PDB file of C-alpha atoms in Angstrom:
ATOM      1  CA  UNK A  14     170.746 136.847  41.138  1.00 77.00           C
ATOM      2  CA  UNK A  15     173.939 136.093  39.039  1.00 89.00           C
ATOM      3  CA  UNK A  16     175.373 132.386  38.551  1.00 92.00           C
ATOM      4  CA  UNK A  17     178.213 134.339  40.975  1.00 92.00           C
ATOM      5  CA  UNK A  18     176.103 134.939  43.689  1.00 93.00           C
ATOM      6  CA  UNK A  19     174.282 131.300  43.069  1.00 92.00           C
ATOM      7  CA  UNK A  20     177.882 129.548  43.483  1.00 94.00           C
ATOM      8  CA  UNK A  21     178.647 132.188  46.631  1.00 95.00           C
ATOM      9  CA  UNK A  22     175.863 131.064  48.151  1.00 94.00           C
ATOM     10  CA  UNK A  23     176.484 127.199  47.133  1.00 94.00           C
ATOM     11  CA  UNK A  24     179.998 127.219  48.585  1.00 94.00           C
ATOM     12  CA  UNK A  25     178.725 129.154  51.945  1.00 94.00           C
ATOM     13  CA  UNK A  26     176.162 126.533  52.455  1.00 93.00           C
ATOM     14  CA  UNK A  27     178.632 123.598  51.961  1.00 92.00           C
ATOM     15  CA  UNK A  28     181.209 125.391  54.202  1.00 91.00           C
ATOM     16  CA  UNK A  29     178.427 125.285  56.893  1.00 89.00           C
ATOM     17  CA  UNK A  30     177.690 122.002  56.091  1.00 87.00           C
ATOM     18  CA  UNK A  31     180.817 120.640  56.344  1.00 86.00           C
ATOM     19  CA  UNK A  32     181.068 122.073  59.851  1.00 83.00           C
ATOM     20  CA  UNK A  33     177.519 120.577  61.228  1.00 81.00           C
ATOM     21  CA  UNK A  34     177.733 116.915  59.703  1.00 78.00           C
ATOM     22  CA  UNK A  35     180.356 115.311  61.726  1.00 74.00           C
ATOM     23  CA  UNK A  36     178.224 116.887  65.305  1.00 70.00           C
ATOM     24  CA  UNK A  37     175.259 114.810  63.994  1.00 71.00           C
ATOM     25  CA  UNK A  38     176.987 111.143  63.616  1.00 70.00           C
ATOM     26  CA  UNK A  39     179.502 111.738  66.879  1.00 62.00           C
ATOM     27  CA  UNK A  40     178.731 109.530  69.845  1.00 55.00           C
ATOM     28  CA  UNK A  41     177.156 110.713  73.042  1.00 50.00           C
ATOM     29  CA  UNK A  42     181.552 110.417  74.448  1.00 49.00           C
ATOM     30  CA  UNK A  43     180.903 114.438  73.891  1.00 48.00           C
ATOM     31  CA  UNK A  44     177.399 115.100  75.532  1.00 49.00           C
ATOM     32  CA  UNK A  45     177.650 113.651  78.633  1.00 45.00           C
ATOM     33  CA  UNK A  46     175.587 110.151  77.940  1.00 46.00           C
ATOM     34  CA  UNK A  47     176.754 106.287  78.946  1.00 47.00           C
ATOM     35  CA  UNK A  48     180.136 106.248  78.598  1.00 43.00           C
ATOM     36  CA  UNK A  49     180.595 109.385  80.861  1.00 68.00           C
ATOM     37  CA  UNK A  50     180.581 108.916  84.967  1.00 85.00           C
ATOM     38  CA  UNK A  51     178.809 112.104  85.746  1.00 91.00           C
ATOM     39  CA  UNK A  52     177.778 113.666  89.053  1.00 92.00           C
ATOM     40  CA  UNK A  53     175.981 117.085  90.044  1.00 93.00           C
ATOM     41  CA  UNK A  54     176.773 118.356  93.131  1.00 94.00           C
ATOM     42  CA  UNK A  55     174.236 120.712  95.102  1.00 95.00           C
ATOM     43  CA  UNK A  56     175.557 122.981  97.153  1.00 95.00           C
ATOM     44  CA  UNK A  57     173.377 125.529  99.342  1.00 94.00           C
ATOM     45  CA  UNK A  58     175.080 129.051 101.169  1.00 92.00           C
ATOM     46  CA  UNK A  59     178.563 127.420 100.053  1.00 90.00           C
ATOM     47  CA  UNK A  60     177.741 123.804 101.982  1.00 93.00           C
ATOM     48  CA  UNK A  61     177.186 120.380  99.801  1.00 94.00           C
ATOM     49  CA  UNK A  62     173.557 119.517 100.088  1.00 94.00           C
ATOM     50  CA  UNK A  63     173.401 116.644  97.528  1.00 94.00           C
ATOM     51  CA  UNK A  64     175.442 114.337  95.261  1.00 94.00           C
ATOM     52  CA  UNK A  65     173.426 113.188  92.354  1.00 93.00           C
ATOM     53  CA  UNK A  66     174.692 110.761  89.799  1.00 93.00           C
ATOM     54  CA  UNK A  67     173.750 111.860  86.493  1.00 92.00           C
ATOM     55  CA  UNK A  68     171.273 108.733  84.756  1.00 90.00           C
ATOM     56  CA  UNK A  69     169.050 107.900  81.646  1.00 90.00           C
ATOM     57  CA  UNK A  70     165.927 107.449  84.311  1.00 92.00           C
ATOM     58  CA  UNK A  71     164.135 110.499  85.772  1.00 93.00           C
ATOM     59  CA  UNK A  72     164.322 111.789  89.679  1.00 93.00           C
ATOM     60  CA  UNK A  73     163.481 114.310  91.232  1.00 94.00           C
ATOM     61  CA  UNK A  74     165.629 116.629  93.614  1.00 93.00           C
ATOM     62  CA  UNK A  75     163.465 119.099  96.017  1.00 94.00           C
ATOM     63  CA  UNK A  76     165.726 121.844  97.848  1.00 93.00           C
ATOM     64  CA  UNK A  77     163.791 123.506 100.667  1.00 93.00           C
ATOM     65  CA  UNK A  78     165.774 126.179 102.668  1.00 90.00           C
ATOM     66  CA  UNK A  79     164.573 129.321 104.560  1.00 91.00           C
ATOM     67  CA  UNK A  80     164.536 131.434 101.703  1.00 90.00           C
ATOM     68  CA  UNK A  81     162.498 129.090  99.430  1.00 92.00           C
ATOM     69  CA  UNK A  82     162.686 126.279  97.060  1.00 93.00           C
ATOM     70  CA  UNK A  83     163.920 124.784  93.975  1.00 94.00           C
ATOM     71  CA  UNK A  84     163.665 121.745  92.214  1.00 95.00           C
ATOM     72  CA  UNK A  85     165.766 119.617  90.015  1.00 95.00           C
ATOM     73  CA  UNK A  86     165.097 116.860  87.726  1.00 95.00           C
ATOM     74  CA  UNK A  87     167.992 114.670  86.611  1.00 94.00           C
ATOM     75  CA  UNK A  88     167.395 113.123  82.872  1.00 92.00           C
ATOM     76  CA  UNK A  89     169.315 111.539  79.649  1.00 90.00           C
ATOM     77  CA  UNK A  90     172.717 111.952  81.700  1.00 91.00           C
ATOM     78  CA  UNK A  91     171.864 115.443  82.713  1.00 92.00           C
ATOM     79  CA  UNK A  92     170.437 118.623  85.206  1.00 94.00           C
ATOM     80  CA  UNK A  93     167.841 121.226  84.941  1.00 94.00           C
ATOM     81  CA  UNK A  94     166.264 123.674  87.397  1.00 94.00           C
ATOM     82  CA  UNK A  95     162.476 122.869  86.831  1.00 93.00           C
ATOM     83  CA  UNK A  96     160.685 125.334  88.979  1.00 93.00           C
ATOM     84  CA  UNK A  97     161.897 127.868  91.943  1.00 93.00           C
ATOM     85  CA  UNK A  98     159.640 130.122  93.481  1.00 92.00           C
ATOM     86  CA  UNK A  99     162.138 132.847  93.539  1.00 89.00           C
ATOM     87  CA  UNK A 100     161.180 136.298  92.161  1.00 89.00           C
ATOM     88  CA  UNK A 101     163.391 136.798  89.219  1.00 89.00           C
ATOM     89  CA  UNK A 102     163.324 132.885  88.177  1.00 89.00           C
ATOM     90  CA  UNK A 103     166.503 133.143  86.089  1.00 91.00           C
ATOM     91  CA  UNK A 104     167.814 130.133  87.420  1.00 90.00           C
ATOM     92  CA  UNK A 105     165.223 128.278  84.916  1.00 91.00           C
ATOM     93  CA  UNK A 106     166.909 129.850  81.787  1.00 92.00           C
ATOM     94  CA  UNK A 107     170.300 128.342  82.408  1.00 91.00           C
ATOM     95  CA  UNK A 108     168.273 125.261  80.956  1.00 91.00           C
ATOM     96  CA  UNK A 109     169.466 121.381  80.383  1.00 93.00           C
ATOM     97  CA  UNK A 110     173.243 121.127  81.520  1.00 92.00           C
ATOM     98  CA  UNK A 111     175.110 117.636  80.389  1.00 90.00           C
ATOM     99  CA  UNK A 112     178.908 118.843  80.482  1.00 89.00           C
ATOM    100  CA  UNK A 113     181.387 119.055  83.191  1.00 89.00           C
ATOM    101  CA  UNK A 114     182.082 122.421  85.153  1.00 89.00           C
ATOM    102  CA  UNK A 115     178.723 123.701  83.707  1.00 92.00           C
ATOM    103  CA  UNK A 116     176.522 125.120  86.314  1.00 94.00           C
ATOM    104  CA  UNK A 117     173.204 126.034  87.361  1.00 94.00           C
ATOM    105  CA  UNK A 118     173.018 129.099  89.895  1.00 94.00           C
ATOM    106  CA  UNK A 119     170.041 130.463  92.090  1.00 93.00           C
ATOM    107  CA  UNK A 120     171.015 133.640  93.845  1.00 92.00           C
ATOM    108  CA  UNK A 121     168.066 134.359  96.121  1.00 92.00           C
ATOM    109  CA  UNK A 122     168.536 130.873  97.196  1.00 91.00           C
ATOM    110  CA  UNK A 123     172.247 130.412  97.368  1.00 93.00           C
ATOM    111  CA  UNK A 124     172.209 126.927  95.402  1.00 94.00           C
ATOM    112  CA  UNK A 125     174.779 126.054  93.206  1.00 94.00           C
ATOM    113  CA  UNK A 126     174.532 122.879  91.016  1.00 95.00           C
ATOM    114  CA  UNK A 127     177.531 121.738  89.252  1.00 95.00           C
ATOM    115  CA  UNK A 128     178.647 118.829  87.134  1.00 93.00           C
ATOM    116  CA  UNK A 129     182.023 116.780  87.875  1.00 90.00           C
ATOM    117  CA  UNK A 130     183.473 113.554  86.835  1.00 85.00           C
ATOM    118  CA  UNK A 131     182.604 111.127  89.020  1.00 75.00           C
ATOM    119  CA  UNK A 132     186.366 109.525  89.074  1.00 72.00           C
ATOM    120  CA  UNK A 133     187.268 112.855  90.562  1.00 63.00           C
ATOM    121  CA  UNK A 134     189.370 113.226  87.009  1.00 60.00           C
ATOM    122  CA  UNK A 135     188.877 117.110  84.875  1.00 57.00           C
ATOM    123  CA  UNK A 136     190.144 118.006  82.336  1.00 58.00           C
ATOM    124  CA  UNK A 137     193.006 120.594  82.719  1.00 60.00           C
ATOM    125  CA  UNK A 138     192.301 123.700  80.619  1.00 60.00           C
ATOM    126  CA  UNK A 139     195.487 125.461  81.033  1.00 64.00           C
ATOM    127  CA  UNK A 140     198.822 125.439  82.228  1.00 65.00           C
ATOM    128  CA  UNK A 141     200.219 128.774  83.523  1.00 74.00           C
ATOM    129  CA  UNK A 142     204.003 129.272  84.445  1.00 70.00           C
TER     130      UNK A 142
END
């Protein structure tokens, strides 16, 4: 390697850097967490099933229906889809959601969960005239 490539590298790294720092020391106002009113809503075949508000403490959400189950545990001011007996299971790799409008689908099942503001307030992503 040349002192070129050395100060290529350098100024890559710092670029990178530069990017990831201010992520680490934000506040939580970005990731869900206390000062965010959050609420999941469960829906099954199109129908709300369950309004859960979004907490620090762990509970557990069971969802029995015809075609099988699913269950959700709420925790640190977010959703997951812990287990489903469904045969594909790729609800499970949608993972940990903590941001409003992201969502958590089971298609066997028909359950949607999805997070919303609690005040009833989104965020408007566009305007189209």
């Amino acid at each position: 390697m040349k002192r070129a490539d050395v100060w290529l590298i350098s100024i890559v790294l710092i670029a990178a850097l530069a990017f990831l720092v201010p992520r680490w020391f934000s506040d939580n106002d970005d990731k869900g967490g206390v000062g965010k009113n959050l609420i999941a809503n469960v829906t099954v075949d199109g129908e709300l099933f369950k309004t859960v508000k979004l907490t620090k403490e762990e509970q557990t959400i069971e969802v029995r229906t015809e075609r099988g189950y699913n269950i959700l545990k709420v925790h640190d001011y977010g959703i997951e889809m812990y287990d489903a007996d469904c045969a594909d299971k790729v609800c499970l790799g949608f993972g940990f959601i903590t941001l409003p409008k992201q969502t958590i689908v089971c298609l066997p099942h028909r359950v949607l969960v999805e997070i919303t503001s609690a005040s009833g307030e989104d965020d408007i992503d566009a305007y189209v005239q």
